[in-house]
Amino acid sequence: MERVDHLAHERNKSEFDVDAMKIVWAGSPHAFELSDRISKLVASDPGFRKDNRTMLSRKDLFKNTLRKAAYAWKTIVDLHLSEEEAAKLRFYVDEPAYTDLHWGMFVPAIKGQGTDEQQQKWLPLAYKMQIIGCYAQTELGHGSNVQGLETTATFDPQTDEFIIHSPTLTSSKWWPGGLGKVATHAIAYARLIVGGRDYGVNGFIVQLRSLEDHSPLPGITVGDIGMKFGNGAYNTMDNGVLQFDHVRIPRDQMLMRVSQVTREGKYKQSDVPRQLVYGTMVYVRQTIVADASCALSRAVCIATRYSAVRRQFGSQNGGPETQVIDYKTQQSRLFPLLASAYAFRFIGEWLKWLYTDVTQRLQANDFSTLPEAHACTAGLKSLTTTATADGIEECRKLCGGHGYLCSSGLPELFAVYVPACTYEGDNTVLLLQVARFLMKTVSQLGVKKPVGTIGYMTRVDHLMQCRCGVQRAEDWLNPSALLEAFEARAARMSVACAQNLSNFDNPEEGFAELSADLVEAAVAHCQLIIVSKFIEKLQQEIPGKGVKQQLEVLCNIYTLFLLHKHQGDFLSTGCITPKHASLANDQLRSLYSQVRPNAIALVDAFNYTDHFLGSILGCYDGNVYPKLYEAAWEDPLNDSVVPDGYHQYIRPLLKQQIRTARL
Ligand SMILES: CC/C=C\C/C=C\C/C=C\CCCC(=O)SCCNC(=O)CCNC(=O)[C@H](O)C(C)(C)COP(=O)(O)OP(=O)(O)OC[C@H]1O[C@@H](n2cnc3c(N)ncnc32)[C@H](O)[C@@H]1OP(=O)(O)O
Ligand SMILES: Cc1cc2nc3c(=O)[nH]c(=O)nc-3n(C[C@H](O)[C@H](O)[C@H](O)COP(=O)(O)OP(=O)(O)OC[C@H]3O[C@@H](n4cnc5c(N)ncnc54)[C@H](O)[C@@H]3O)c2cc1C
């Protein structure tokens, strides 16, 4: 039967070359070809089916994840996939699993913190999955405060070993993904104790389970921490608990790139900064930013397609009702999210570049850009994950009642995504790191020239007193006007915090007292980074009919939406007047009208298969109602017409009502 495209009329309206936009979204023709090929491979293989996840019990769900992970590995090996192709395949399988932590944290931790010899020994085993690793840092009592970890690694010079020990209940490792039921090894973070002295937290490679029968090794107590938020969702992951009872490991299993312990029991610190012990977190935060655009764009794709299908009110002379996407309120909630998905895509690309650059510099012993890389990865991770989690929930509401059905894909997407606001650094704690960086920058103005993302502070005198030159709504389309408003707001908020801090005798006390304001200053700085990198991206040549114009519209929507949402900051710092705010809002409305005919094509450019989207509301052909109707009948509750439990719980009730009625 020929498939009818219910969204064809929408696709015909678009004013740009969608195929060219697909390449911009993917990052390059190569990246597009890779994503396209691997996503179709996964979608066409029944072994990767995922539509029954929310109905399985935890045990069945977990076993099914183990099956899929093994099947994915077999596919990777059988098809001789490259590292890049294998990573894409895991991405499109779209199920949180122990392999995420093995490839995403265990391997990078050994690469980043291990010596050459350690890498040569452990990486080949990890690459072949002959060992499976996790990243065991967080404890029951301490997650954010890494310096507060309690697990100890005490050097025993007699045997040339470390003794890994959990001295208290609160020192139990708690949360590591893959730890609960699968990992054979962990990078465990513990306080390094040598000769009775505490040298702070360091990573150690510790074997947890037998490679023969998977039983925990002597001294290891390990298990899963229990069900998490939502059905299916992150419950495919075995987040675990782990206690060490004087577990001995050879000295050469301490990751020794940053500091070393010699055979004689001497502690040595390399020339590299101690903060490199936190290097894996910087790497993962950068990947999380890139990931935010994927999660948000999925939700936006579902909500946009469904908003074009769904009609309510406004029927004229018995004709069709209005598509809900034509309501200005729907547009003002949806289109900023569409624009954010593109903005996050480009900031993710830029952050990847920054991370590669800092890594190359570190290898050449240039540590100068490390503080900026830490601030950028921490701040952008915080900003993009918060906006994405909120955005997915908004997309659910944009889909009305049907958005609440699991078959919309949105409840599960939200439940899987929302812990990103907590893991890899609580979002508020991370913004406070950005604030520290900002306060340090302001305090050193005139002594040290700010560069990179903080370079705007060199013009602080101008930014403290400049006046917005916008006179008509269209003036807000001028990138210089937008940039200056965002720079002035960020600079003024940071300087105000620094001035308030100087009123405290004890800076740490002042920092704690003013922390809510400091977080807002950090948000302003991070929003400026995203806006400025989007504007920079548009200064490049972008091929394809109408592609650049669409991106300009999205960039302006993203920027003016932020200005509108945070107009309190812009007004109270005197960067703009109420008249400017009102003109920005007028311009925003006009931009929504420009994006409207292109909305469906802009989400088609994400090139998601129906399998990956996992949503009846977001399916490519827009044939929503028959699919919703069919899916309802597939629910196990509809296996029988009369439900189990009828005779026990319903019939006696009804009988009782009959007796009462007769009385
Ligand atoms: C492909 C996908 C890949 C993989 C992922 C797969 C699945 C994802 C799912 C789940 C994964 C989740 C994994 C985890 O959650 S692992 C655990 C993560 N834990 C955290 O993030 C803890 C957060 N806490 C911290 O990072 C730190 O404790 C802190 C908040 C930064 C404070 O540290 P502290 O030592 O006390 O630091 P300060 O005194 O504040 O700062 C000292 C000094 O160091 C600088 N600094 C801090 N951190 C870093 C860093 N990471 N890099 C560089 N520099 C850093 C800080 O700025 C300060 O500098 P000064 O110049 O001011 O001295
Ligand atoms: C799904 C999931 C997967 C995870 N996977 C792993 C893993 O693989 N490996 C691993 O080691 N860990 C993992 N974690 C743990 C995770 O990294 C921590 O939960 C995270 O770092 C937050 O720490 P916390 O739980 O201690 O929060 P807390 O620090 O206890 O936060 C509680 C509240 O206190 C606030 N707060 C804390 N400190 C401050 C402060 N200084 N100033 C102001 N407010 C503050 C926070 O903002 C938050 O509102 C995972 C967590 C989750 C949810």
Coordinates of C-alpha atoms in Angstrom, one line a residue, residues 39-338:
S39 CA 20.7 5.2 11.7
K40 CA 19.0 3.3 8.8
L41 CA 21.0 0.2 9.7
V42 CA 19.8 0.2 13.3
A43 CA 16.2 1.1 12.3
S44 CA 15.9 -1.8 9.8
D45 CA 17.2 -4.4 12.3
P46 CA 14.5 -6.0 14.5
G47 CA 17.2 -6.8 17.0
F48 CA 17.2 -3.2 18.0
R49 CA 13.4 -2.8 18.4
K50 CA 12.6 -0.5 21.4
D51 CA 8.8 0.1 21.3
N52 CA 8.1 -2.3 24.2
R53 CA 10.5 -0.9 26.8
T54 CA 8.0 1.0 29.0
M55 CA 6.0 -2.2 29.6
L56 CA 8.7 -4.5 30.8
S57 CA 9.5 -5.4 34.4
R58 CA 13.0 -4.1 35.6
K59 CA 14.5 -7.6 35.3
D60 CA 13.2 -8.2 31.8
L61 CA 14.1 -4.7 30.8
F62 CA 17.7 -5.1 32.0
K63 CA 18.1 -8.5 30.4
N64 CA 16.9 -7.1 27.2
T65 CA 19.4 -4.3 27.4
L66 CA 22.2 -6.8 28.0
R67 CA 21.0 -8.7 24.9
K68 CA 20.9 -5.5 22.8
A69 CA 24.4 -4.4 24.0
A70 CA 25.8 -7.8 23.1
Y71 CA 24.0 -7.7 19.7
A72 CA 25.3 -4.3 19.0
W73 CA 28.9 -5.5 19.8
K74 CA 28.4 -8.5 17.5
T75 CA 27.2 -6.2 14.7
I76 CA 30.2 -3.9 15.2
V77 CA 32.6 -6.9 15.0
D78 CA 30.8 -8.7 12.2
L79 CA 30.6 -5.6 10.0
H80 CA 34.1 -4.4 10.9
L81 CA 32.8 -1.0 11.9
S82 CA 35.3 1.7 12.7
E83 CA 35.4 3.4 16.1
E84 CA 33.4 6.3 14.7
E85 CA 30.8 4.0 13.2
A86 CA 30.6 1.9 16.4
A87 CA 29.9 5.1 18.5
K88 CA 27.2 6.1 16.1
L89 CA 25.6 2.7 16.2
R90 CA 25.5 2.8 20.0
F91 CA 23.9 6.3 19.8
Y92 CA 21.2 5.2 17.4
V93 CA 20.4 2.0 19.5
D94 CA 19.2 4.7 21.9
E95 CA 19.2 2.8 25.2
P96 CA 21.3 3.8 28.2
A97 CA 23.6 0.9 29.0
Y98 CA 26.8 -0.1 30.8
T99 CA 28.6 0.4 27.5
D100 CA 28.1 4.2 27.7
L101 CA 30.3 4.3 30.8
H102 CA 32.8 1.8 29.5
W103 CA 33.4 3.8 26.3
G104 CA 32.4 7.2 27.6
M105 CA 34.3 7.4 30.9
F106 CA 36.4 4.3 31.7
V107 CA 38.4 4.4 28.5
P108 CA 38.8 8.2 28.5
A109 CA 39.9 8.1 32.1
I110 CA 42.7 5.7 31.3
K111 CA 43.7 7.7 28.2
G112 CA 43.7 11.0 30.1
Q113 CA 45.2 10.0 33.5
G114 CA 47.1 6.8 32.7
T115 CA 50.8 6.8 31.8
D116 CA 51.9 5.4 28.4
E117 CA 52.6 2.0 30.0
Q118 CA 49.3 1.9 31.7
Q119 CA 47.5 2.8 28.5
Q120 CA 49.4 0.0 26.6
K121 CA 48.4 -2.6 29.2
W122 CA 44.7 -1.7 29.8
L123 CA 43.4 -0.1 26.6
P124 CA 43.7 -3.1 24.3
L125 CA 41.7 -5.2 26.8
A126 CA 39.0 -2.4 27.1
Y127 CA 38.9 -1.9 23.3
K128 CA 38.2 -5.6 22.8
M129 CA 35.7 -5.6 25.7
Q130 CA 37.7 -8.4 27.4
I131 CA 37.3 -6.2 30.5
I132 CA 34.3 -3.9 31.1
G133 CA 34.8 -0.7 33.1
C134 CA 32.9 1.9 35.0
Y135 CA 33.7 5.2 36.6
A136 CA 33.3 5.0 40.4
Q137 CA 33.8 8.4 41.9
T138 CA 30.5 9.4 43.7
E139 CA 29.8 8.1 47.2
L140 CA 26.7 7.8 49.2
G141 CA 27.7 10.8 51.3
H142 CA 29.6 12.9 48.7
G143 CA 29.0 13.6 45.0
S144 CA 29.5 17.3 44.3
N145 CA 32.3 17.7 46.7
V146 CA 35.0 15.5 45.2
Q147 CA 37.6 16.6 47.7
G148 CA 35.3 15.2 50.4
L149 CA 35.4 11.6 49.1
E150 CA 36.2 9.2 52.0
T151 CA 37.4 6.0 50.2
T152 CA 41.1 5.5 51.0
A153 CA 44.0 4.0 49.0
T154 CA 46.8 3.4 51.4
F155 CA 50.2 2.4 50.1
D156 CA 51.8 -0.7 51.7
P157 CA 55.5 -0.5 51.0
Q158 CA 55.9 -4.1 52.3
T159 CA 54.0 -5.6 49.4
D160 CA 54.1 -2.8 46.9
E161 CA 50.3 -2.6 46.9
F162 CA 47.5 -0.1 47.6
I163 CA 44.9 -1.1 50.1
I164 CA 41.5 0.2 48.9
H165 CA 39.0 0.6 51.7
S166 CA 35.6 2.0 52.5
P167 CA 35.9 3.2 56.1
T168 CA 32.3 4.3 56.6
L169 CA 28.8 3.6 55.2
T170 CA 28.8 7.1 53.6
S171 CA 32.0 6.1 51.7
S172 CA 30.2 3.4 49.8
K173 CA 30.4 4.2 46.1
W174 CA 26.9 5.0 44.9
W175 CA 25.6 5.8 41.5
P176 CA 28.3 4.6 39.0
G177 CA 26.6 3.4 35.9
G178 CA 27.5 -0.2 34.8
L179 CA 28.7 -1.0 38.3
G180 CA 25.6 -2.6 39.7
K181 CA 25.6 -5.8 37.7
V182 CA 28.1 -5.7 34.8
A183 CA 31.5 -4.0 35.2
T184 CA 34.5 -6.2 35.8
H185 CA 36.7 -3.2 36.6
A186 CA 36.3 0.3 38.0
I187 CA 38.3 3.5 37.9
A188 CA 37.7 4.0 41.6
Y189 CA 38.5 7.5 43.1
A190 CA 40.1 7.3 46.5
R191 CA 42.2 9.5 48.9
L192 CA 45.8 8.6 48.3
I193 CA 47.6 7.9 51.6
V194 CA 51.3 7.5 51.5
G195 CA 53.5 7.3 54.7
G196 CA 50.5 8.3 56.8
R197 CA 50.0 11.5 54.7
D198 CA 46.8 12.3 52.7
Y199 CA 47.7 13.5 49.1
G200 CA 44.0 14.0 48.0
V201 CA 41.8 12.2 45.5
N202 CA 43.3 10.1 42.7
G203 CA 42.0 7.3 40.3
F204 CA 42.8 3.6 40.7
I205 CA 42.1 0.7 38.4
V206 CA 40.4 -2.0 40.6
Q207 CA 39.1 -5.3 39.5
L208 CA 35.6 -6.0 40.9
R209 CA 34.4 -9.3 39.5
S210 CA 35.9 -12.6 38.4
L211 CA 36.5 -12.8 34.7
E212 CA 35.6 -16.5 34.9
D213 CA 32.2 -16.5 36.7
H214 CA 31.4 -12.8 37.4
S215 CA 31.4 -13.3 41.1
P216 CA 32.6 -10.3 43.2
L217 CA 36.3 -10.7 44.2
P218 CA 37.2 -11.0 47.9
G219 CA 36.6 -7.8 49.8
I220 CA 34.1 -6.4 47.2
T221 CA 30.4 -6.0 48.0
V222 CA 28.5 -4.8 44.9
G223 CA 24.9 -4.5 43.7
D224 CA 22.3 -2.3 42.0
I225 CA 20.9 0.8 43.8
G226 CA 17.3 0.3 42.7
M227 CA 14.6 1.6 40.4
K228 CA 14.9 5.2 39.1
F229 CA 12.5 7.8 37.8
G230 CA 10.1 6.7 35.0
N231 CA 9.1 3.5 33.3
G232 CA 11.8 2.0 31.1
A233 CA 13.9 5.1 30.8
Y234 CA 17.2 5.1 32.8
N235 CA 16.3 1.8 34.4
T236 CA 18.1 0.0 31.6
M237 CA 21.3 1.1 33.5
D238 CA 22.6 -0.7 36.5
N239 CA 23.7 2.2 38.6
G240 CA 25.5 0.6 41.5
V241 CA 26.7 0.5 45.1
L242 CA 30.2 -0.7 46.0
Q243 CA 32.1 -1.3 49.3
F244 CA 35.8 -2.2 49.5
D245 CA 37.0 -4.1 52.5
H246 CA 40.8 -3.7 52.4
V247 CA 41.1 -4.7 48.8
R248 CA 44.7 -5.0 47.6
I249 CA 45.8 -3.9 44.2
P250 CA 49.3 -3.6 42.7
R251 CA 51.0 -0.2 42.9
D252 CA 51.0 0.2 39.1
Q253 CA 47.2 0.3 39.1
M254 CA 47.2 3.9 40.4
L255 CA 46.6 6.2 37.4
M256 CA 50.0 8.0 37.5
R257 CA 49.9 10.7 34.8
V258 CA 49.3 13.5 37.3
S259 CA 51.2 12.1 40.4
Q260 CA 53.2 9.0 41.1
V261 CA 54.1 6.8 44.1
T262 CA 57.5 5.1 43.7
R263 CA 58.5 1.6 44.9
E264 CA 60.1 3.2 47.9
G265 CA 56.9 4.9 48.8
K266 CA 57.8 8.4 47.7
Y267 CA 55.0 10.7 46.4
K268 CA 55.9 12.7 43.3
Q269 CA 53.8 15.3 41.5
S270 CA 54.3 15.8 37.7
D271 CA 54.6 19.2 36.1
V272 CA 50.9 19.0 35.0
P273 CA 48.3 20.8 37.2
R274 CA 46.6 18.7 39.8
Q275 CA 43.2 19.6 38.3
L276 CA 43.9 17.1 35.5
V277 CA 42.6 14.4 37.9
Y278 CA 39.3 16.0 37.1
G279 CA 40.0 15.7 33.3
T280 CA 37.6 13.0 32.5
M281 CA 34.7 15.2 33.8
V282 CA 35.8 18.0 31.5
Y283 CA 35.7 15.6 28.5
V284 CA 32.3 14.2 29.4
R285 CA 30.8 17.6 30.1
Q286 CA 31.8 18.5 26.6
T287 CA 30.1 15.5 25.1
I288 CA 27.0 16.2 27.2
V289 CA 26.7 19.6 25.6
A290 CA 26.8 18.1 22.1
D291 CA 24.2 15.6 23.2
A292 CA 21.8 18.2 24.5
S293 CA 21.0 19.3 20.9
C294 CA 20.2 15.7 20.0
A295 CA 17.7 15.3 22.9
L296 CA 16.1 18.7 22.4
S297 CA 15.8 18.4 18.6
R298 CA 14.1 15.0 19.0
A299 CA 11.4 16.5 21.3
V300 CA 11.1 19.5 19.0
C301 CA 10.7 17.3 15.9
I302 CA 7.9 15.4 17.6
A303 CA 6.1 18.6 18.8
T304 CA 6.5 20.4 15.5
R305 CA 5.2 17.6 13.3
Y306 CA 2.3 16.9 15.7
S307 CA 1.5 20.7 15.9
A308 CA 1.1 20.7 12.1
V309 CA -1.2 17.6 12.2
R310 CA -3.3 18.6 15.2
R311 CA -6.3 20.9 14.6
Q312 CA -8.5 22.7 17.1
F313 CA -11.2 25.4 16.7
G314 CA -11.6 27.9 14.0
S315 CA -13.5 25.9 11.4
Q316 CA -15.1 28.1 8.8
N317 CA -18.2 26.9 7.0
G318 CA -17.6 23.3 7.9
G319 CA -14.0 23.4 6.7
P320 CA -11.0 22.1 8.6
E321 CA -10.1 23.5 12.0
T322 CA -6.9 25.5 12.6
Q323 CA -3.6 23.7 12.8
V324 CA -2.4 24.3 16.3
I325 CA 1.0 25.4 14.9
D326 CA -0.7 28.5 13.6
Y327 CA -1.6 29.8 17.0
K328 CA 0.9 32.5 18.1
T329 CA 1.0 31.1 21.6
Q330 CA 2.1 27.7 20.2
Q331 CA 4.7 29.4 18.1
S332 CA 6.0 31.5 20.9
R333 CA 6.6 28.3 23.0
L334 CA 7.8 26.0 20.2
F335 CA 10.0 28.1 17.9
P336 CA 12.4 29.3 20.6
L337 CA 13.0 25.6 21.3
L338 CA 13.6 24.9 17.6

